[in-house]
């Protein structure tokens, strides 16, 4: 069996978009005025912030607009301790998503994303981001599917996977991209990815009527060694080359679910990094370590659900402190 990989100076590089999440503010709205509260978000950016807050050395590769939202994105990531070396200052506008929360805290989004900075990666820009020594490269979401940048990121992954563990979260957004487009690209992504993390909502859009277990087998056959399907309040199912484990979701008073899946991904990658499993093809990963990592990830996601917005926990929070201190990577 292959030996676990040693920690590196940058454990995880996250490549993807930042999105301004605008929430309606009923207290400040009236019959002739709609007040919005804009918060920095976007799946990949949320994952990078959560990783850094947990203590994983994290680098974010994004294209930041020069508009007011781009400034907000940079500040949030920097404040979390994320390395922004390699990110691009772009003339195009930022992506805006207006979120409508239902009574259970579930968000429905309306996107304003045409010609946004996030989708305009060039081959030259991506070429300058290589060789950061990361053990894992995480990407997905809209940056991987929107053109013209999506195809270039795919080509970037094909080269980068020679040296890193590749993690992909499809984060299906049917209002912007038809699910059929994701279905067409997903087998190719599985051939590039070691880890595929997606939600039950993603599964319903990608393989309607197919059970999580059968979906895992489909994606294993396409090349992904580890598939994790998060099931909301029912926890998560993880499948490693067809061997399954399930973990429960901790009981929590849900304020909203914004960023919960991104926090789960961050918790999973953080724990796998701490246990030395990132940097290759997961050859040393056991079901015991996988269960441990998914259980930790579920706790991180639950804490995110207990507060408003995509506000993941820090390593020194009481509910995580003992676990995090024990498993942080050591130099």
Short mmCIF file of C-alpha atoms in Angstrom, two decimals:
data_model
loop_
_atom_site.label_atom_id
_atom_site.label_comp_id
_atom_site.label_asym_id
_atom_site.label_seq_id
_atom_site.Cartn_x
_atom_site.Cartn_y
_atom_site.Cartn_z
CA UNK A 1 0.00 0.00 0.00
CA UNK A 2 1.22 3.48 -0.86
CA UNK A 3 2.37 5.63 2.05
CA UNK A 4 0.43 8.82 2.94
CA UNK A 5 1.77 12.00 1.39
CA UNK A 6 3.74 14.48 3.51
CA UNK A 7 2.17 17.93 4.10
CA UNK A 8 3.21 20.73 1.73
CA UNK A 9 3.50 24.48 2.22
CA UNK A 10 0.24 24.99 0.28
CA UNK A 11 -2.05 22.09 1.06
CA UNK A 12 -4.97 23.00 -1.21
CA UNK A 13 -5.34 25.30 -4.21
CA UNK A 14 -8.91 26.30 -5.03
CA UNK A 15 -9.70 27.48 -8.56
CA UNK A 16 -13.04 29.10 -9.34
CA UNK A 17 -15.43 31.97 -8.97
CA UNK A 18 -16.45 34.55 -6.42
CA UNK A 19 -20.10 35.62 -6.36
CA UNK A 20 -21.80 38.51 -4.59
CA UNK A 21 -24.78 36.94 -2.79
CA UNK A 22 -27.48 39.58 -2.35
CA UNK A 23 -30.19 38.75 0.21
CA UNK A 24 -33.46 40.61 0.57
CA UNK A 25 -33.64 42.71 3.73
CA UNK A 26 -37.32 42.92 4.75
CA UNK A 27 -36.59 45.27 7.67
CA UNK A 28 -35.26 47.94 5.29
CA UNK A 29 -37.58 47.27 2.36
CA UNK A 30 -40.89 48.98 1.63
CA UNK A 31 -43.66 48.87 -0.95
CA UNK A 32 -41.59 50.97 -3.36
CA UNK A 33 -38.05 49.97 -2.36
CA UNK A 34 -36.27 46.62 -2.15
CA UNK A 35 -33.26 46.60 0.14
CA UNK A 36 -30.54 44.03 -0.46
CA UNK A 37 -27.67 42.94 1.75
CA UNK A 38 -24.70 41.83 -0.37
CA UNK A 39 -22.28 39.28 1.04
CA UNK A 40 -19.20 37.74 -0.62
CA UNK A 41 -19.81 34.17 -1.71
CA UNK A 42 -19.43 31.71 -4.57
CA UNK A 43 -18.85 28.00 -4.04
CA UNK A 44 -15.08 27.85 -4.66
CA UNK A 45 -14.44 31.06 -2.69
CA UNK A 46 -16.53 29.75 0.21
CA UNK A 47 -14.54 26.52 0.19
CA UNK A 48 -11.23 28.41 0.23
CA UNK A 49 -12.35 30.57 3.16
CA UNK A 50 -13.54 27.53 5.11
CA UNK A 51 -10.28 25.66 4.49
CA UNK A 52 -8.16 28.59 5.63
CA UNK A 53 -10.28 29.13 8.74
CA UNK A 54 -9.79 25.48 9.67
CA UNK A 55 -6.04 25.94 9.40
CA UNK A 56 -5.29 24.36 6.02
CA UNK A 57 -2.76 26.41 4.00
CA UNK A 58 -4.93 27.48 1.08
CA UNK A 59 -4.40 29.35 -2.16
CA UNK A 60 -7.25 30.77 -4.24
CA UNK A 61 -7.03 31.31 -7.98
CA UNK A 62 -9.74 33.65 -9.20
CA UNK A 63 -10.36 36.54 -11.53
CA UNK A 64 -11.27 39.60 -9.45
CA UNK A 65 -13.15 42.46 -11.04
CA UNK A 66 -12.06 46.02 -10.34
CA UNK A 67 -15.63 46.82 -9.25
CA UNK A 68 -16.79 47.18 -5.64
CA UNK A 69 -17.60 43.48 -5.35
CA UNK A 70 -14.12 42.46 -6.49
CA UNK A 71 -12.66 44.54 -3.67
CA UNK A 72 -15.05 42.84 -1.24
CA UNK A 73 -14.02 39.36 -2.46
CA UNK A 74 -10.31 40.06 -2.04
CA UNK A 75 -10.83 41.43 1.46
CA UNK A 76 -12.83 38.40 2.62
CA UNK A 77 -10.34 35.88 1.32
CA UNK A 78 -7.33 37.80 2.62
CA UNK A 79 -8.91 38.23 6.05
CA UNK A 80 -9.37 34.45 6.23
CA UNK A 81 -5.67 33.94 5.51
CA UNK A 82 -6.07 32.70 1.93
CA UNK A 83 -3.07 33.21 -0.38
CA UNK A 84 -4.17 35.20 -3.44
CA UNK A 85 -0.88 34.87 -5.33
CA UNK A 86 -1.73 33.99 -8.92
CA UNK A 87 -5.20 35.53 -8.92
CA UNK A 88 -5.99 37.95 -11.73
CA UNK A 89 -7.27 41.52 -11.71
CA UNK A 90 -9.89 41.63 -14.47
CA UNK A 91 -11.78 44.43 -16.26
CA UNK A 92 -15.05 42.46 -16.53
CA UNK A 93 -17.80 42.83 -13.88
CA UNK A 94 -18.31 40.54 -10.89
CA UNK A 95 -21.02 37.88 -10.78
CA UNK A 96 -24.13 38.76 -8.74
CA UNK A 97 -26.64 36.27 -7.31
CA UNK A 98 -29.84 37.44 -5.64
CA UNK A 99 -30.96 34.87 -3.07
CA UNK A 100 -34.52 34.32 -1.89
CA UNK A 101 -34.70 32.27 1.33
CA UNK A 102 -37.73 30.13 2.14
CA UNK A 103 -39.03 29.39 5.64
CA UNK A 104 -36.58 26.49 6.09
CA UNK A 105 -33.56 28.59 5.12
CA UNK A 106 -33.15 27.07 1.64
CA UNK A 107 -31.94 29.57 -0.94
CA UNK A 108 -33.23 30.05 -4.49
CA UNK A 109 -30.94 32.16 -6.67
CA UNK A 110 -31.34 34.54 -9.58
CA UNK A 111 -27.97 35.07 -11.30
CA UNK A 112 -26.54 38.07 -13.14
CA UNK A 113 -23.48 36.55 -14.71
CA UNK A 114 -23.23 37.22 -18.45
CA UNK A 115 -19.67 38.14 -19.49
CA UNK A 116 -18.53 38.20 -15.86
CA UNK A 117 -14.87 38.13 -14.91
CA UNK A 118 -15.07 34.59 -13.47
CA UNK A 119 -15.52 32.85 -16.84
CA UNK A 120 -12.82 34.62 -18.86
CA UNK A 121 -9.70 32.62 -17.94
CA UNK A 122 -7.07 32.54 -20.66
CA UNK A 123 -4.47 29.83 -21.21
CA UNK A 124 -1.75 32.38 -20.45
CA UNK A 125 -3.30 33.31 -17.10
CA UNK A 126 -3.67 29.69 -16.06
CA UNK A 127 -0.12 28.85 -17.13
CA UNK A 128 1.28 31.35 -14.63
CA UNK A 129 -0.50 29.63 -11.71
CA UNK A 130 1.27 26.27 -11.90
CA UNK A 131 3.97 24.93 -9.57
CA UNK A 132 2.65 26.20 -6.24
CA UNK A 133 3.46 22.88 -4.56
CA UNK A 134 -0.12 22.17 -3.48
CA UNK A 135 -1.15 18.64 -2.56
CA UNK A 136 -4.71 19.13 -3.87
CA UNK A 137 -6.43 21.20 -6.54
CA UNK A 138 -10.14 21.81 -5.94
CA UNK A 139 -12.44 23.33 -8.55
CA UNK A 140 -15.86 22.99 -10.12
CA UNK A 141 -19.04 25.02 -9.91
CA UNK A 142 -19.75 27.56 -12.62
CA UNK A 143 -16.11 28.28 -13.45
CA UNK A 144 -15.68 24.74 -14.76
CA UNK A 145 -18.78 24.78 -16.97
CA UNK A 146 -19.13 28.38 -18.21
CA UNK A 147 -17.30 29.29 -21.38
CA UNK A 148 -14.82 30.29 -22.58
CA UNK A 149 -12.91 29.60 -19.35
CA UNK A 150 -14.40 26.19 -18.54
CA UNK A 151 -12.66 24.27 -21.32
CA UNK A 152 -9.36 25.91 -20.42
CA UNK A 153 -9.73 24.88 -16.78
CA UNK A 154 -10.41 21.31 -17.91
CA UNK A 155 -7.15 21.31 -19.86
CA UNK A 156 -5.39 22.80 -16.84
CA UNK A 157 -6.70 19.95 -14.64
CA UNK A 158 -5.46 17.33 -17.10
CA UNK A 159 -1.92 18.63 -16.66
CA UNK A 160 -2.11 19.44 -12.95
CA UNK A 161 -3.36 16.00 -11.88
CA UNK A 162 0.08 14.53 -12.55
CA UNK A 163 1.22 16.13 -9.28
CA UNK A 164 -1.91 16.70 -7.18
CA UNK A 165 -5.12 15.14 -5.95
CA UNK A 166 -7.99 16.64 -7.97
CA UNK A 167 -11.30 17.46 -6.27
CA UNK A 168 -14.40 18.59 -8.19
CA UNK A 169 -17.76 19.88 -6.96
CA UNK A 170 -20.16 20.28 -9.94
CA UNK A 171 -22.52 22.56 -7.93
CA UNK A 172 -25.20 22.42 -10.63
CA UNK A 173 -26.89 25.76 -11.36
CA UNK A 174 -29.73 25.02 -13.81
CA UNK A 175 -30.75 28.69 -14.08
CA UNK A 176 -27.42 29.46 -15.76
CA UNK A 177 -26.44 26.18 -17.43
CA UNK A 178 -28.82 23.43 -18.61
CA UNK A 179 -28.38 20.19 -16.62
CA UNK A 180 -27.82 18.37 -19.92
CA UNK A 181 -24.58 20.32 -20.34
CA UNK A 182 -23.36 19.07 -16.96
CA UNK A 183 -24.36 15.51 -17.86
CA UNK A 184 -22.33 15.74 -21.04
CA UNK A 185 -19.19 16.98 -19.24
CA UNK A 186 -19.40 14.94 -16.05
CA UNK A 187 -17.83 11.71 -17.38
CA UNK A 188 -14.83 13.75 -18.51
CA UNK A 189 -14.61 15.43 -15.09
CA UNK A 190 -14.70 12.01 -13.40
CA UNK A 191 -11.76 10.93 -15.54
CA UNK A 192 -9.83 13.92 -14.17
CA UNK A 193 -11.04 13.82 -10.56
CA UNK A 194 -9.96 11.74 -7.60
CA UNK A 195 -12.75 13.23 -5.45
CA UNK A 196 -16.24 14.10 -6.64
CA UNK A 197 -18.45 15.84 -4.05
CA UNK A 198 -21.99 16.78 -4.88
CA UNK A 199 -25.33 17.34 -3.20
CA UNK A 200 -28.52 15.35 -3.36
CA UNK A 201 -30.03 18.25 -5.32
CA UNK A 202 -27.18 17.95 -7.84
CA UNK A 203 -27.84 14.22 -8.10
CA UNK A 204 -31.54 14.78 -8.83
CA UNK A 205 -30.61 17.09 -11.70
CA UNK A 206 -27.79 14.97 -13.11
CA UNK A 207 -29.31 11.48 -12.77
CA UNK A 208 -33.04 11.87 -12.05
CA UNK A 209 -34.53 8.87 -10.27
CA UNK A 210 -31.16 7.19 -9.71
CA UNK A 211 -30.20 6.22 -6.15
CA UNK A 212 -27.03 7.72 -4.61
CA UNK A 213 -25.44 4.26 -4.53
CA UNK A 214 -26.10 3.60 -8.22
CA UNK A 215 -24.89 7.08 -9.09
CA UNK A 216 -21.64 6.45 -7.23
CA UNK A 217 -21.09 3.29 -9.26
CA UNK A 218 -21.69 5.22 -12.49
CA UNK A 219 -19.14 7.86 -11.55
CA UNK A 220 -16.62 5.28 -10.32
CA UNK A 221 -16.85 3.60 -13.73
CA UNK A 222 -16.05 6.98 -15.30
CA UNK A 223 -12.90 7.33 -13.19
CA UNK A 224 -13.62 9.03 -9.84
CA UNK A 225 -12.20 6.98 -6.95
CA UNK A 226 -14.02 8.80 -4.15
CA UNK A 227 -17.60 10.00 -4.57
CA UNK A 228 -19.37 11.80 -1.73
CA UNK A 229 -23.07 12.71 -1.90
CA UNK A 230 -24.28 15.05 0.82
CA UNK A 231 -27.86 14.40 1.88
CA UNK A 232 -28.75 17.51 3.86
CA UNK A 233 -30.12 16.68 7.29
CA UNK A 234 -29.63 12.96 6.61
CA UNK A 235 -25.84 13.23 6.52
CA UNK A 236 -23.69 11.97 3.67
CA UNK A 237 -22.86 8.86 1.67
CA UNK A 238 -19.25 8.27 0.66
CA UNK A 239 -18.12 5.62 -1.77
CA UNK A 240 -14.46 4.69 -2.21
CA UNK A 241 -14.04 2.44 -5.23
CA UNK A 242 -17.51 1.07 -4.45
CA UNK A 243 -16.99 0.53 -0.71
CA UNK A 244 -19.59 2.64 1.10
CA UNK A 245 -19.75 4.51 4.37
CA UNK A 246 -22.49 6.76 5.69
CA UNK A 247 -22.26 9.50 8.31
CA UNK A 248 -25.00 11.30 10.20
CA UNK A 249 -25.60 15.03 10.19
CA UNK A 250 -25.28 16.61 13.66
CA UNK A 251 -28.46 18.08 15.09
CA UNK A 252 -28.45 21.85 14.64
CA UNK A 253 -30.89 24.74 14.61
CA UNK A 254 -30.72 25.73 10.94
CA UNK A 255 -30.61 29.46 10.22
CA UNK A 256 -29.95 28.89 6.52
CA UNK A 257 -28.09 26.41 4.34
CA UNK A 258 -26.04 28.93 2.34
CA UNK A 259 -22.50 27.60 1.90
CA UNK A 260 -23.16 24.33 3.75
CA UNK A 261 -21.98 22.13 0.89
CA UNK A 262 -18.88 24.25 0.39
CA UNK A 263 -18.08 23.93 4.10
CA UNK A 264 -18.54 20.16 3.89
CA UNK A 265 -16.06 20.01 1.03
CA UNK A 266 -13.60 22.13 3.00
CA UNK A 267 -13.97 19.94 6.08
CA UNK A 268 -13.42 16.81 3.99
CA UNK A 269 -10.29 18.15 2.28
CA UNK A 270 -8.94 19.58 5.53
CA UNK A 271 -9.24 16.23 7.30
CA UNK A 272 -7.80 14.29 4.38
CA UNK A 273 -4.86 16.70 4.27
CA UNK A 274 -4.31 16.37 8.02
CA UNK A 275 -4.29 12.58 7.71
CA UNK A 276 -1.77 12.74 4.85
CA UNK A 277 -4.01 11.45 2.08
CA UNK A 278 -3.75 14.34 -0.37
CA UNK A 279 -1.05 14.60 -3.00
CA UNK A 280 -1.75 11.47 -5.03
CA UNK A 281 -4.49 9.09 -6.08
CA UNK A 282 -5.84 8.32 -2.56
CA UNK A 283 -4.09 4.95 -2.61
CA UNK A 284 -3.61 4.86 1.18
CA UNK A 285 -7.11 6.02 2.11
CA UNK A 286 -8.97 3.55 4.34
CA UNK A 287 -12.68 3.38 5.10
CA UNK A 288 -11.86 4.25 8.71
CA UNK A 289 -10.10 7.47 7.70
CA UNK A 290 -12.81 8.24 5.15
CA UNK A 291 -15.53 7.89 7.80
CA UNK A 292 -13.55 10.13 10.12
CA UNK A 293 -13.09 12.77 7.41
CA UNK A 294 -16.76 12.76 6.39
CA UNK A 295 -17.92 12.96 10.01
CA UNK A 296 -15.70 15.98 10.55
CA UNK A 297 -16.97 17.54 7.32
CA UNK A 298 -20.57 17.07 8.45
CA UNK A 299 -19.83 18.91 11.69
CA UNK A 300 -18.25 21.81 9.79
CA UNK A 301 -21.31 22.00 7.51
CA UNK A 302 -23.68 21.89 10.49
CA UNK A 303 -21.92 24.81 12.16
CA UNK A 304 -22.21 26.78 8.93
CA UNK A 305 -25.96 26.12 8.87
CA UNK A 306 -26.28 27.45 12.42
CA UNK A 307 -25.38 31.02 11.37
CA UNK A 308 -26.54 33.37 8.63
CA UNK A 309 -24.85 33.23 5.23
CA UNK A 310 -21.72 31.40 4.10
CA UNK A 311 -19.87 31.94 7.37
CA UNK A 312 -17.84 28.78 8.06
CA UNK A 313 -16.37 28.05 11.51
CA UNK A 314 -12.83 28.72 12.62
CA UNK A 315 -10.53 26.11 14.09
CA UNK A 316 -10.73 27.61 17.58
CA UNK A 317 -14.49 27.25 17.89
CA UNK A 318 -15.36 25.08 20.85
CA UNK A 319 -17.19 22.43 18.85
CA UNK A 320 -14.14 21.76 16.67
CA UNK A 321 -11.17 22.78 18.78
CA UNK A 322 -10.06 19.39 20.05
CA UNK A 323 -10.42 17.68 16.69
CA UNK A 324 -8.66 20.40 14.77
CA UNK A 325 -5.73 20.78 17.15
CA UNK A 326 -5.15 17.04 17.07
CA UNK A 327 -5.17 16.75 13.29
CA UNK A 328 -3.70 19.98 11.95
CA UNK A 329 -0.79 19.27 9.55
CA UNK A 330 2.60 19.43 11.22
CA UNK A 331 5.70 20.90 9.60
#
